Coordinates of C-alpha atoms and ligand atoms in Angstrom, one line a residue:
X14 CA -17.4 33.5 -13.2
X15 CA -14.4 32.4 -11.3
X16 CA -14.5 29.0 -9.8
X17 CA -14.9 28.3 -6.6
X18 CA -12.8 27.0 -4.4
X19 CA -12.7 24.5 -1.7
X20 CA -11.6 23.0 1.2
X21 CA -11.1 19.4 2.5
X22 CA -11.9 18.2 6.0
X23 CA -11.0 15.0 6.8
X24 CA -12.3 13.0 10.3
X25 CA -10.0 11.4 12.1
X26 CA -10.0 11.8 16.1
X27 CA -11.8 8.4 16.3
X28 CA -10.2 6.0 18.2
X29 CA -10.9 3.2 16.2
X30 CA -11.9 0.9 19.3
X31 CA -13.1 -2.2 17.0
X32 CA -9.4 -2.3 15.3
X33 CA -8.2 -3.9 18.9
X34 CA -5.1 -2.0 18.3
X35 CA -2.2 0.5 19.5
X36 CA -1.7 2.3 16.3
X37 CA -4.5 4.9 15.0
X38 CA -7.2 3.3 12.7
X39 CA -6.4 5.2 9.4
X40 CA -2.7 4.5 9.8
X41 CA -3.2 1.1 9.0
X42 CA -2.2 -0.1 4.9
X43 CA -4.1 -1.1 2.6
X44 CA -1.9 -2.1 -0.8
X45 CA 1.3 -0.9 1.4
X46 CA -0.4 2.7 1.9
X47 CA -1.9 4.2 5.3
X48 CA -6.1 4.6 4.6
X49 CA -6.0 7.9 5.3
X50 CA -3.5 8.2 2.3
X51 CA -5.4 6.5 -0.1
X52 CA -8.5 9.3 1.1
X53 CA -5.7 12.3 0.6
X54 CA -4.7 11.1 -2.5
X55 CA -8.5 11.0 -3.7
X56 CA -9.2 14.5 -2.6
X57 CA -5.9 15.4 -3.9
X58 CA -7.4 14.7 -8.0
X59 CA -9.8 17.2 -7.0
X60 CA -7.5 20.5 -6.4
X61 CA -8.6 21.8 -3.1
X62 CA -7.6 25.0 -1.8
X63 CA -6.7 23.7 2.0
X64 CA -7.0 20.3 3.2
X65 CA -7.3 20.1 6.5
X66 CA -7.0 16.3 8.9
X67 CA -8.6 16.6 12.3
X68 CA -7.0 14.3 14.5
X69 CA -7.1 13.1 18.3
X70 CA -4.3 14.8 20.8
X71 CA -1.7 12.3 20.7
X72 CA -1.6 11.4 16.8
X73 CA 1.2 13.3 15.8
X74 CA 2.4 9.9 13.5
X75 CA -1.2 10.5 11.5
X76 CA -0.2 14.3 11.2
X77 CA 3.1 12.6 9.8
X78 CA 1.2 10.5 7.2
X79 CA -1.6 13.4 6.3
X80 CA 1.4 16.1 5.0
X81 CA 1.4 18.2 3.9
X82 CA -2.4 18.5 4.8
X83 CA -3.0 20.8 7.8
X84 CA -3.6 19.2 11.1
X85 CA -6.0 20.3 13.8
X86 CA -6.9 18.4 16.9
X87 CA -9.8 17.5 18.6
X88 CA -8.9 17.6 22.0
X89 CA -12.0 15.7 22.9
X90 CA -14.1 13.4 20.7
X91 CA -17.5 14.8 21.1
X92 CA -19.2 13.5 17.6
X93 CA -18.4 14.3 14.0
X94 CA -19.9 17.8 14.3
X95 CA -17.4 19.1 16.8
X96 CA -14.5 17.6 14.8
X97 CA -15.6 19.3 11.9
X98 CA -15.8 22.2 14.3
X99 CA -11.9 21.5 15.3
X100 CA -11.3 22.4 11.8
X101 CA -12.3 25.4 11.6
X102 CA -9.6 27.8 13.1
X103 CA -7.1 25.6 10.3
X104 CA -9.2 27.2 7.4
X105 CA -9.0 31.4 8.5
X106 CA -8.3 33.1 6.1
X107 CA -9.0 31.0 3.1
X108 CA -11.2 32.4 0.9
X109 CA -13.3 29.3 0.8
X110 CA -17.2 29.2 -0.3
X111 CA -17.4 25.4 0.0
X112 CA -16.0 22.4 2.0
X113 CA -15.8 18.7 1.6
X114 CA -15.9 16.7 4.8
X115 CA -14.9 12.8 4.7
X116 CA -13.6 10.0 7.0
X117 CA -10.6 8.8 7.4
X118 CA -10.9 5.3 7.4
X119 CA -12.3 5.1 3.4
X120 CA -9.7 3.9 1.5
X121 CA -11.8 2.7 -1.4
X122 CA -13.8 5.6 -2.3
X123 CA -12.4 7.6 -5.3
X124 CA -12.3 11.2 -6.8
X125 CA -14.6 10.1 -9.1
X126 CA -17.4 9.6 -6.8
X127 CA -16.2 13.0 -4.8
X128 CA -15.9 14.9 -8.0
X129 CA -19.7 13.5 -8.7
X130 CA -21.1 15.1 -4.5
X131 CA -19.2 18.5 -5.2
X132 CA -20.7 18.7 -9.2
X133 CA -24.5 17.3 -8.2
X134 CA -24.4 19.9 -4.8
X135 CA -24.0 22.8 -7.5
X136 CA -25.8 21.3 -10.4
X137 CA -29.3 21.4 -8.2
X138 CA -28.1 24.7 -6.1
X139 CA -28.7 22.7 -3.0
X140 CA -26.7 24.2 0.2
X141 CA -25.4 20.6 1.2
X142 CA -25.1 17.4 -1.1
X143 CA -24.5 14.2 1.1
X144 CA -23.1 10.6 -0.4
X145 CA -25.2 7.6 0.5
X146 CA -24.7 4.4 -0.1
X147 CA -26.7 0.8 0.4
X148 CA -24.8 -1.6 2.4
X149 CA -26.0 -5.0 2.3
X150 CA -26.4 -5.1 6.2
X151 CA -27.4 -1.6 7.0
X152 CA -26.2 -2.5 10.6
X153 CA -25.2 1.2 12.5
X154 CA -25.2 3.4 9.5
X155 CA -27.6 6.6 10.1
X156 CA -30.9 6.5 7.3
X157 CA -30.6 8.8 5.2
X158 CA -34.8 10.4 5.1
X159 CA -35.8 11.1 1.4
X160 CA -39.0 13.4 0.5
X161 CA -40.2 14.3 -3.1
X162 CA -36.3 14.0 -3.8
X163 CA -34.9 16.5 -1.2
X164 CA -32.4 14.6 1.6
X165 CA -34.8 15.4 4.9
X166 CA -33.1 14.0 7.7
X167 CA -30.1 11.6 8.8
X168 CA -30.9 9.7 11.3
X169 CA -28.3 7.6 13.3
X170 CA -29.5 4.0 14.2
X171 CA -29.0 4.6 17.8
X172 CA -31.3 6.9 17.6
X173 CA -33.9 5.4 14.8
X174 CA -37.3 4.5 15.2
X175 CA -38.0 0.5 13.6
X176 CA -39.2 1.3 10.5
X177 CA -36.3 3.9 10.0
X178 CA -34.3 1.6 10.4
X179 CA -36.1 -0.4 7.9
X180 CA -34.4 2.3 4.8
X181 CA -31.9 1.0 3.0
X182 CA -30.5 4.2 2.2
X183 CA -27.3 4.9 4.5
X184 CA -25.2 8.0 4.9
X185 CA -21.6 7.5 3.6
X186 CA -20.2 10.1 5.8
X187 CA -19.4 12.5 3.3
X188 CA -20.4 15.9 2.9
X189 CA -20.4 18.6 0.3
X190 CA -21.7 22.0 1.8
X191 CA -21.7 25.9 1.4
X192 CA -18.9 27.3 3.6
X193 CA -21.3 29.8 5.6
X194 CA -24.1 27.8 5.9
X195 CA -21.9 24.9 7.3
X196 CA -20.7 27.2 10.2
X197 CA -23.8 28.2 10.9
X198 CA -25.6 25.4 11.1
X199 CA -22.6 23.5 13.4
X200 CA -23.1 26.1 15.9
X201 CA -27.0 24.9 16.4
X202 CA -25.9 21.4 16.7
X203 CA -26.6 20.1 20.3
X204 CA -25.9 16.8 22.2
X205 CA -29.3 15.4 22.4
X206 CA -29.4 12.1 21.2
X207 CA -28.6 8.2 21.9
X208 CA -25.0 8.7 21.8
X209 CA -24.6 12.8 24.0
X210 CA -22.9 13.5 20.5
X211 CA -22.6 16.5 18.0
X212 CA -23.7 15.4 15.5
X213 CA -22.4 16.2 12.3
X214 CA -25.4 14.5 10.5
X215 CA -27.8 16.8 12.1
X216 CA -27.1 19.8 9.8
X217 CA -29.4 17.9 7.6
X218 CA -32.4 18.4 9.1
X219 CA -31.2 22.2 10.0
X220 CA -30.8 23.2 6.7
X221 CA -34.5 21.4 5.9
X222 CA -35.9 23.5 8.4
X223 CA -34.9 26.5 7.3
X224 CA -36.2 25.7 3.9
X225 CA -32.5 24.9 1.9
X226 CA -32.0 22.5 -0.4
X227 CA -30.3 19.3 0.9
X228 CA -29.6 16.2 -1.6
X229 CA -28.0 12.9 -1.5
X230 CA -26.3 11.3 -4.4
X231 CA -25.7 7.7 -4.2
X232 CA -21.9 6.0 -4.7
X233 CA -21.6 2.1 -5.1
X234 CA -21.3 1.0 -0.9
X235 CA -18.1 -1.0 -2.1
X236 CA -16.5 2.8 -2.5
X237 CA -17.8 4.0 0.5
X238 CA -17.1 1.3 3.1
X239 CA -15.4 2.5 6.5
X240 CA -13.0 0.2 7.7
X241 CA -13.4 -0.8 11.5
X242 CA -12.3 -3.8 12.2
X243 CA -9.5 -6.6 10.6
X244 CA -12.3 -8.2 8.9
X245 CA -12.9 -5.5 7.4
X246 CA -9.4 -3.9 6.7
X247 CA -9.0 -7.2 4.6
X248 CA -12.5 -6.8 2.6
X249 CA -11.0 -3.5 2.1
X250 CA -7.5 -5.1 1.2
X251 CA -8.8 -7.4 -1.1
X252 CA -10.9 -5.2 -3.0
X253 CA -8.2 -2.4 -3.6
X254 CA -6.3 -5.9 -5.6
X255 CA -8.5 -6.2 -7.6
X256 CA -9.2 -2.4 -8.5
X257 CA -5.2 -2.9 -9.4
X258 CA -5.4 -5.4 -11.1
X259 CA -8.0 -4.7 -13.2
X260 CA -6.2 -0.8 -13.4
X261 CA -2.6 -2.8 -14.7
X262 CA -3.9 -5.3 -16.6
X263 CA -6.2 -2.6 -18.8
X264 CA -3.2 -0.7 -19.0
X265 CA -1.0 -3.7 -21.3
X266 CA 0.1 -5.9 -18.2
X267 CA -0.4 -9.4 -18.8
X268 CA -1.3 -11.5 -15.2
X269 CA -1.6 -15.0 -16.2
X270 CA -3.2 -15.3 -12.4
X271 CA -4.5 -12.3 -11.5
X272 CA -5.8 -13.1 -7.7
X273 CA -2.5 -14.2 -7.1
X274 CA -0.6 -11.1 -7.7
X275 CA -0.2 -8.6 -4.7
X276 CA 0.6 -4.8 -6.2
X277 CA 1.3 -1.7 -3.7
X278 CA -0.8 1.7 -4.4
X279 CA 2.9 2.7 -6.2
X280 CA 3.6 -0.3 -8.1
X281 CA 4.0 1.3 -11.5
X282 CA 4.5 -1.0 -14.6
X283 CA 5.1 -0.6 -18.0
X284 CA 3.7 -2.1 -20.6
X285 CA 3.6 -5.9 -22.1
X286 CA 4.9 -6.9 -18.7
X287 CA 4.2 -10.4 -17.8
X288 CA 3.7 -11.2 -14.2
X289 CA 3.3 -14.8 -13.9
X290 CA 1.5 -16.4 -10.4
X291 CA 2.2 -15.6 -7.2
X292 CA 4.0 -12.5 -7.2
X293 CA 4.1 -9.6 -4.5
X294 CA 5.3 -6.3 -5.4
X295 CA 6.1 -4.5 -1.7
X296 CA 6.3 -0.8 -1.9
X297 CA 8.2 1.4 -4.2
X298 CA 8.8 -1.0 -7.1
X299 CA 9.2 -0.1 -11.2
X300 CA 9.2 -2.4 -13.6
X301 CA 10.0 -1.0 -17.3
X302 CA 8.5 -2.2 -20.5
X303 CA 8.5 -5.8 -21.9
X304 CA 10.1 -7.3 -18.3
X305 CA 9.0 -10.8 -17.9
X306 CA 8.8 -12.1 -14.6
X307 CA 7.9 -15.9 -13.8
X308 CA 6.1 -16.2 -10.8
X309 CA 6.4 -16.7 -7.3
X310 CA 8.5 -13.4 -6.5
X311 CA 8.3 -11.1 -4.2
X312 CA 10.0 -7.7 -4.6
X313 CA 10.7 -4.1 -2.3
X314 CA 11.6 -1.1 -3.6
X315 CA 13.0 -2.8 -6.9
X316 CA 13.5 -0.9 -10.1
X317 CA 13.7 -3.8 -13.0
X318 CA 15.0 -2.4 -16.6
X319 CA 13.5 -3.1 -19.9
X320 CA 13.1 -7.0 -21.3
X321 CA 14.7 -7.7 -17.9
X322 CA 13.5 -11.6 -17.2
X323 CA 13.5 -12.1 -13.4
X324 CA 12.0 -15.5 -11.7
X325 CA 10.7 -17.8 -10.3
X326 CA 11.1 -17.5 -6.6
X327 CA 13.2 -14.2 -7.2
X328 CA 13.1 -11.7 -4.0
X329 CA 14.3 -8.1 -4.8
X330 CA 14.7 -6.2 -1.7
X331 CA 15.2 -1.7 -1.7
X332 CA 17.8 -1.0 -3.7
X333 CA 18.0 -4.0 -6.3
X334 CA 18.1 -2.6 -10.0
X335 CA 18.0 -5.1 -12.6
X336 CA 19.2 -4.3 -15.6
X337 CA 18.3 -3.9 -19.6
X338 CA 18.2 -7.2 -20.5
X339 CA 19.5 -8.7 -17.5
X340 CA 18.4 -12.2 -15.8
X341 CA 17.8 -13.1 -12.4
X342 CA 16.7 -16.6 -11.7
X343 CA 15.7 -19.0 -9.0
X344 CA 16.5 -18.4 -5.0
X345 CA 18.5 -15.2 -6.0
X346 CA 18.2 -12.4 -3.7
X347 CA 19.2 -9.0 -4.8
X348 CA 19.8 -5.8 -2.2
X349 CA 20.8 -2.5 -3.0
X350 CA 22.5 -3.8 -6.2
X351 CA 22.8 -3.2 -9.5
X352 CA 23.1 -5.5 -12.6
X353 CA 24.4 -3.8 -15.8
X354 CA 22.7 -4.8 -18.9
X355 CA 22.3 -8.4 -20.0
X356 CA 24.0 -9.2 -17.1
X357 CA 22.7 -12.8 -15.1
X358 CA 22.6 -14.1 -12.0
X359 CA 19.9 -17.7 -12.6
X360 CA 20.5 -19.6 -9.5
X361 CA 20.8 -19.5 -5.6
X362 CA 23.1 -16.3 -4.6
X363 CA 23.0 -13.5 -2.6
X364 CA 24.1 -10.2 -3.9
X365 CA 24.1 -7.1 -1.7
X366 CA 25.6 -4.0 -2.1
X367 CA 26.9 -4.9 -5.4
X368 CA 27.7 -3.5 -8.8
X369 CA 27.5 -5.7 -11.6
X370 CA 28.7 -4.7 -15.0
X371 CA 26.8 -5.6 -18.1
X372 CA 27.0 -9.0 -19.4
X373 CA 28.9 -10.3 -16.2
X374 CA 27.8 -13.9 -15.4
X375 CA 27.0 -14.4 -11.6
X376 CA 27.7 -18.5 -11.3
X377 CA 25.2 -20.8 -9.2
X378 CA 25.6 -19.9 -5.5
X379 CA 28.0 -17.3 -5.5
X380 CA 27.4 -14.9 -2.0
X381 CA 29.0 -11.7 -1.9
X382 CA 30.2 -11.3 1.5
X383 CA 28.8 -7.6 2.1
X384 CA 28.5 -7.8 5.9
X385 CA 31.3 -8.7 8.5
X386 CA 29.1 -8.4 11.6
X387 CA 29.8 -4.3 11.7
X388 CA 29.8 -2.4 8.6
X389 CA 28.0 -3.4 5.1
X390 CA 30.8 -3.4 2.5
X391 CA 31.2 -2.8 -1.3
X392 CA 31.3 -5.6 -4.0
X393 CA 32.7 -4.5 -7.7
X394 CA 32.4 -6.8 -10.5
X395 CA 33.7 -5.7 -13.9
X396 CA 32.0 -5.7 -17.3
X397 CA 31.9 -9.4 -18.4
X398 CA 33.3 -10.8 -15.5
X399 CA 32.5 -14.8 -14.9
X400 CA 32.1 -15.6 -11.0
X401 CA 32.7 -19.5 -10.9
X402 CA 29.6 -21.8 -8.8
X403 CA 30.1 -21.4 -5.2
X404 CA 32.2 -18.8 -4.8
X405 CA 32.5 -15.9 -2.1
X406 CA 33.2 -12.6 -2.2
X407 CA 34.7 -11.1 0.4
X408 CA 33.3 -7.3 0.4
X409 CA 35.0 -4.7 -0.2
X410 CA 37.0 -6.3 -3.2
X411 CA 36.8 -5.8 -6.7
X412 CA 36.5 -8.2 -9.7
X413 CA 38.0 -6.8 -12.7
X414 CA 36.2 -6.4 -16.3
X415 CA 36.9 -9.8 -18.3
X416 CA 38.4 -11.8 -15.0
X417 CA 37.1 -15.3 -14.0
X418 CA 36.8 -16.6 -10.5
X419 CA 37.3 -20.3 -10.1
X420 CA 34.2 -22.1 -9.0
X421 CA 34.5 -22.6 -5.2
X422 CA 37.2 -19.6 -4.7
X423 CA 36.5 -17.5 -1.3
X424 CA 38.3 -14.5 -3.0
X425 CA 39.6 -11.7 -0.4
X426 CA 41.8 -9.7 -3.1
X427 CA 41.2 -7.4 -5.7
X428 CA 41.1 -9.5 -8.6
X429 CA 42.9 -7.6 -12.2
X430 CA 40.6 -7.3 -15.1
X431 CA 40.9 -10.3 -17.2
X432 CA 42.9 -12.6 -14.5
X433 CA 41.9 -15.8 -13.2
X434 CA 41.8 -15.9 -9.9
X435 CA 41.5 -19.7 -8.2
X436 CA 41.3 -20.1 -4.6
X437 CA 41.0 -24.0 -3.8
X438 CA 43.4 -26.4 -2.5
X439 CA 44.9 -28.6 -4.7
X440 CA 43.2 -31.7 -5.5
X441 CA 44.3 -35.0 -4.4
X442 CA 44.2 -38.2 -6.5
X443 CA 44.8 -41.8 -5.0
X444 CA 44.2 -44.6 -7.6
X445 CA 42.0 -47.4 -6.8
X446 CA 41.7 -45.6 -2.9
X447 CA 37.9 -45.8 -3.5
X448 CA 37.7 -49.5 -4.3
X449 CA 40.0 -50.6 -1.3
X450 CA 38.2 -48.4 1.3
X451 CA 34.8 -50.3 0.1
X452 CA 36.3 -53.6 0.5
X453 CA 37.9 -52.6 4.4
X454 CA 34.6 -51.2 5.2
X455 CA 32.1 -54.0 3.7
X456 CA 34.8 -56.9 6.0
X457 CA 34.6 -54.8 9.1
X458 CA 30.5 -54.2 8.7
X459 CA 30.6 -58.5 8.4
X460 CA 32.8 -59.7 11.5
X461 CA 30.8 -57.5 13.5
X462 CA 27.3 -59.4 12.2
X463 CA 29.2 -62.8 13.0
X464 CA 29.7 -61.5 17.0
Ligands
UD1_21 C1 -20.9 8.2 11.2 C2 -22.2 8.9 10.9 C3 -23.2 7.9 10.3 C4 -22.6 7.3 9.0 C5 -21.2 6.7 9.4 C6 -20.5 6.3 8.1 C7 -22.5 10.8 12.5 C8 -23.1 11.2 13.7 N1 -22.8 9.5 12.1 O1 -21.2 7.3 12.2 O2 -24.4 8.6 9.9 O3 -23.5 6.3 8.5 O4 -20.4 7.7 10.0 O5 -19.4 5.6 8.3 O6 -21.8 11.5 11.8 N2 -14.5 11.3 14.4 C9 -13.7 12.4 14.9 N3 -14.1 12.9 16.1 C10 -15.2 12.5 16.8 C11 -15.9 11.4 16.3 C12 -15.6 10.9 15.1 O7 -12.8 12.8 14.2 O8 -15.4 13.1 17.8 C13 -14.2 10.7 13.1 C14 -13.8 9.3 13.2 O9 -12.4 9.2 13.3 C15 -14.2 8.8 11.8 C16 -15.4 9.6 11.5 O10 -15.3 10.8 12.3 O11 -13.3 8.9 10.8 C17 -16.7 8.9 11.7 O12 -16.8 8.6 13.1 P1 -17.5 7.3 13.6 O13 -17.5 7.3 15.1 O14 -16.9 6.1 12.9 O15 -19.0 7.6 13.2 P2 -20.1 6.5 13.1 O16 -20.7 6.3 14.4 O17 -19.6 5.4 12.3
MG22 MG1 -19.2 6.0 16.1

């Protein structure tokens, strides 16, 4: 028997009301990645044939996000059953015997618990398997009716009774249904009810009535909670840390303070890394095996090499690659850069568009000059090269392999490998100066307190 294949429909024509915002709900991040990502990526594990993200006229930044998912709009929001409706005309053609229909705004739940809807649908031949879930505060979630362990009815609160409201049982939003009898059963949907909706829950109580098998298969509510409001984007938030953390940590990461450390969806680490406290990792950051890095960082689209040591209060912005080896220590901020192995840069500088060679030696507050107000300009420093304290580099100019810059030099000119470049005026020394300009000073300060 071949398998059978799939499709995904994802809901996303709401307007997210409750968000109190001018960019669509499932657009907003959670670990530095759109929601509706995080739900892609989760269907993704599972290998559908189409995916397919129904979305509002108007949304063409979430069709942006959701590729390469087919879009199809809603042009009006008339309940989940017409969206999934919308979808339709997206999945012609496809031979498809079953479809997966999910929200866009659950960036916690996982292929795990989708993998578990699409294997328990099949596993007790029921036509349509639906996730539930039992939210502390029940609130406006539709009850999900249970009879000698066949799924009856959904009910939405809007539309329940007291003691239907009373079941703790709540419909996650997700279905897993036979192609055909999905389409068939939409086109019976009708606009009855509390809310002049289609109802996409209704299909339930269709399918009962015409005597096929309907189940629901529970997933833990912290997977399946939509996000519709701030408060809730930072439950959300705060429990996708954690799943990192937990995720990095049993993978060899040491965090000496876990609930202090801020990972992206991408963050990807290698192992016996040591993240001390306070650390953020924005998007699109690597950090190679062995890299120590001491707290209170924060770090964009950094790639840091193997045994690297970087911290504390290091920020690495795109583009900053730390080398084998290398060291970057306190207030040093690194942008499109690279430092060649071993090389170090411990205190206070700026380096931006910069090459490093290995084992050069950045001195305390050096700047490299990179920007004169119009372009961004090129800073070379050689293999070995020692940049003196408090020097500036005026970009684009090189620093040959081997040279030294004088602490305090503004250099402006190539410097030749192994030359010392000094650019300072030359220092003044007037014996016993110091003493006599006290003793001036100290008789003035008196005659005026006589007056
Ligand atoms: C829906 C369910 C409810 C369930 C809850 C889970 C129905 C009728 N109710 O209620 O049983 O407990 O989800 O979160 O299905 N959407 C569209 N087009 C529309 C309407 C909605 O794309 O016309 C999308 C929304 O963007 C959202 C999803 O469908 O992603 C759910 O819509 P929402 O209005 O949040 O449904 P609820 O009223 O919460
Ligand atoms: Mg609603």
């Amino acid at each position: 028997m071949t398998a059978s294949a799939f499709a995904a429909i994802v809901l996303a024509a709401g307007k997210g009301t409750r968000m109190k915002s001018a960019r669509p709900k499932v657009l907003h991040p959670v670990a530095n990645r759109p929601m509706i990502r995080h739900v892609l990526d989760a269907v993704a594990t599972l290998g559908p044939a189409r995916t397919v993200v129904v979305v509002a006229p108007g949304m063409e930044a979430v069709a942006a996000a959701a590729s390469p998912a087919s879009v199809a709009i809603q042009e009006e929001q008339l309940g989940t059953g017409h969206a999934v409706m919308a979808a339709r005309p997206a999945l012609e053609g496809a031979a498809i015997d079953e479809i997966l229909i999910l929200c866009g705004d659950t960036p916690l739940l996982t292929g795990e618990s989708l993998g578990r809807l699409l294997a328990e649908r099949r596993r007790r031949k029921a036509g349509i398997a639906v996730l539930g879930m039992r939210p502390p505060e029940p609130g406006v979630y539709g009850r999900m009716i249970e009879r000698d362990g066949m799924l009856e009815a959904i009910v939405e609160a809007k539309d329940a009774a007291p003691e239907v409201l009373a079941v703790p049982l709540c419909n996650a939003g997700v279905f897993a249904a036979e192609a055909t009898l999905l389409w068939r059963l939409l086109a019976r949907v009708d606009r009855r009810n509390a809310q002049g909706e289609y109802y996409l829950t209704d299909i339930v109580g269709l399918a009962r009535g015409e005597g096929v098998p309907v189940v629901a298969v529970e997933a833990p509510h912290e997977e399946t909670a939509g996000i519709n409001s701030r408060a809730e984007l930072a439950a959300a938030e705060a429990a996708m840390q954690q799943r990192l953390r937990a995720r990095h940590m049993a993978a060899g990461v040491t965090l000496t303070a876990p609930e202090t450390v801020f990972f992206s969806a991408d963050t990807v680490l290698g192992r016996d890394v040591t993240i001390g406290p306070f650390t953020v990792f924005g998007p699109g950051c690597v950090v190679e095996d062995g890299v120590e890095i001491l707290g209170f960082c924060h770090f964009t689209g950094a790639v840091i090499r193997v045994g690297a040591i970087v911290g504390p209060y290091s920020r690495l912005r795109p583009g900053a690659e730390i080398g084998e080896d290398a060291h970057v220590g306190n207030f040093v901020e690194v942008k499109a850069s690279r430092l060649g192995k071993g090389a170090k840069a411990n205190h206070h500088s700026y380096i931006g568009d910069t090459e490093i060679g290995a084992k050069a030696n950045i001195g305390a507050g050096t700047i490299t000059v990179n920007y004169n107000g119009f372009t961004k300009e090129k800073t070379v420093i050689g293999e070995g090269a020692f940049i003196g304290s408090n020097s500036s580099l005026v970009a684009p100019v090189t620093v040959g392999a081997g040279a030294i810059v004088g602490a305090g030099s503004v250099i402006t000119r190539d410097v030749a490998a192994d030359a010392l470049a000094l650019e300072r005026a030359p220092q003044v020394e007037k014996p016993g100066a110091a003493r006599a300009f006290r003793e001036k000073r100290a008789a003035a300060k008196a005659a005026r307190a006589k007056k």
